[in-house]
Phi, psi and omega in degrees: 000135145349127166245039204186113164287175208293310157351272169304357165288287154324331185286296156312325166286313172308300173325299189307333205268305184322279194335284187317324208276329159312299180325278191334315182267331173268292223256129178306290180340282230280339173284000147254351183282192202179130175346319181269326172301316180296312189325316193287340194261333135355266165023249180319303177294316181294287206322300178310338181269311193302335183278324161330303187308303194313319179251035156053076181239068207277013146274342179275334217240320139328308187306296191334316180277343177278295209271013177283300202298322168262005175281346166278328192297299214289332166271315194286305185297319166296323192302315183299266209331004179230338153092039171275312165184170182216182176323293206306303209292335203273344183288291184324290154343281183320293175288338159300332174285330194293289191304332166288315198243031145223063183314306183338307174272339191231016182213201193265348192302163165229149173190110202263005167222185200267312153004281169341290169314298179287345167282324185259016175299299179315293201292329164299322163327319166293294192303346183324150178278313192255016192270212194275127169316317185207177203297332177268007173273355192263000185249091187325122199294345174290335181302114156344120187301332174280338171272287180283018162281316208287319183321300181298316193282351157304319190272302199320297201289349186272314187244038111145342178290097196187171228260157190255306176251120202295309161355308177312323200289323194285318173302001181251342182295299179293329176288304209279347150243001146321305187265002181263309184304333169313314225270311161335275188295012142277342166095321182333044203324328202259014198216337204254290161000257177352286187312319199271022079010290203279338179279349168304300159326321203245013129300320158310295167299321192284335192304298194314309198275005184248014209021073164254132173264108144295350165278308160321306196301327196255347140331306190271004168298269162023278184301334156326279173290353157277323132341302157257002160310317194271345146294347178289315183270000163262336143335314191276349197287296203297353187243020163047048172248194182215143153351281214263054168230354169249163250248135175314322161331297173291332169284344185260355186253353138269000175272325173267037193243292191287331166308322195256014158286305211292329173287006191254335183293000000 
């Protein structure tokens, strides 16, 4: 339930639009910045929101969301100082778009699940006056890569290129690595490079069709092994040892030492 009426929302949004419009004009920092200068800490702060989220820090995850919502207030007040667009042009925008690709809700289309929903997503994009030429065009070439693989192959599949039984995906998973092993035992790096893309790639697309985020997945591996990784160094500390004097064995018999804490948790 709303800890807020619609009122106090609006109210609070304002407040925030007051607050920038002072900074900018009073505080030297905020009063120097520029579309580029702002990009890196833009960034930096959605990384600080997706790992908030990722460990369900749901007070960490308001903060986080504040400081997202104003790195949009402080580009829509640059945008007005240039008479380009503001806070209002960037809402609007916004909500005319919502209301353009969901005919479901504000038109005549039906779409009775979310599936649905998403096969007639793309194709609405095309019709948009300012949207996308084609269908991938729309997938920043800048996105992390295990993140825009799954995206294109989401938009391919959004307009019907995918697999008709999602099963099917693991025979394209073992030929591609059938062939990155081949390409191994040739020595080629750069033919090996190339396999091991594709075989990454059609992990990926299977990830998709089975509705798995490999990048989350492979976040909380990441955090897993580090978790038991730091127990390994912390065992080797308390046994007054160095790493790399011990034996793989002894890293691996503390490593299933921190496995079995965890599953004990």
């Amino acid at each position: 339930m709303d800890k807020h009426t619609r009122e106090e929302k609006l109210a609070a949004f304002g407040r925030l639009l007051d607050v920038l419009d002072e900074l900018r004009i009073k505080c030297p920092w905020d009063k120097k910045q520029t579309f580029d200068s702002l990009r890196p800490n833009t960034i930096e702060e959605v990384y600080e929101l997706c790992d908030a989220s990722l460990r369900k820090d749901w007070k960490n995850v308001c903060k986080e969301l504040g400081d997202v919502l104003e790195h949009v207030v402080f580009y829509a007040l640059m945008g007005s100082e240039i008479s380009e667009f503001d806070i209002a042009d960037v809402c609007n925008r916004e909500a005319d778009k919502l209301i353009f690709r969901h005919p479901h809700i504000y038109g005549d289309a039906k779409a009775d699940n979310a599936d649905a929903v998403l096969q007639n997503w793309e194709q609405i994009k095309l019709k948009e006056k300012d949207g996308n030429k084609s269908v991938l065009a729309g997938v920043p070439v800048a996105l992390p890569s295990v993140i825009k693989a799954f995206r294109i192959t989401e938009k391919a599949a959004n307009v019907g290129f995918d697999w008709t039984n999602k099963e099917d995906v693991w025979a394209k998973v073992r030929e591609e690595l059938d062939e990155f092993e081949a390409e191994l035992r040739g020595g080629d790096k750069e033919r090996c490079m190339e396999e091991l893309g594709d075989f990454l790639f059609a992990i990926i697309n299977a990830a998709r069709l089975y509705k798995l985020n490999p990048d989350t997945a492979l976040e909380q591996t990441c955090r897993k092994f580090t978790r038991r990784f730091n127990y390994i160094e912390e065992q080797a500390k308390l046994q007054g040892r160095n790493l790399k004097d011990m034996t793989l064995e002894e890293m691996d018999s503390l490593w299933d030492e921190a496995k079995k804490q965890e599953r004990n948790k």
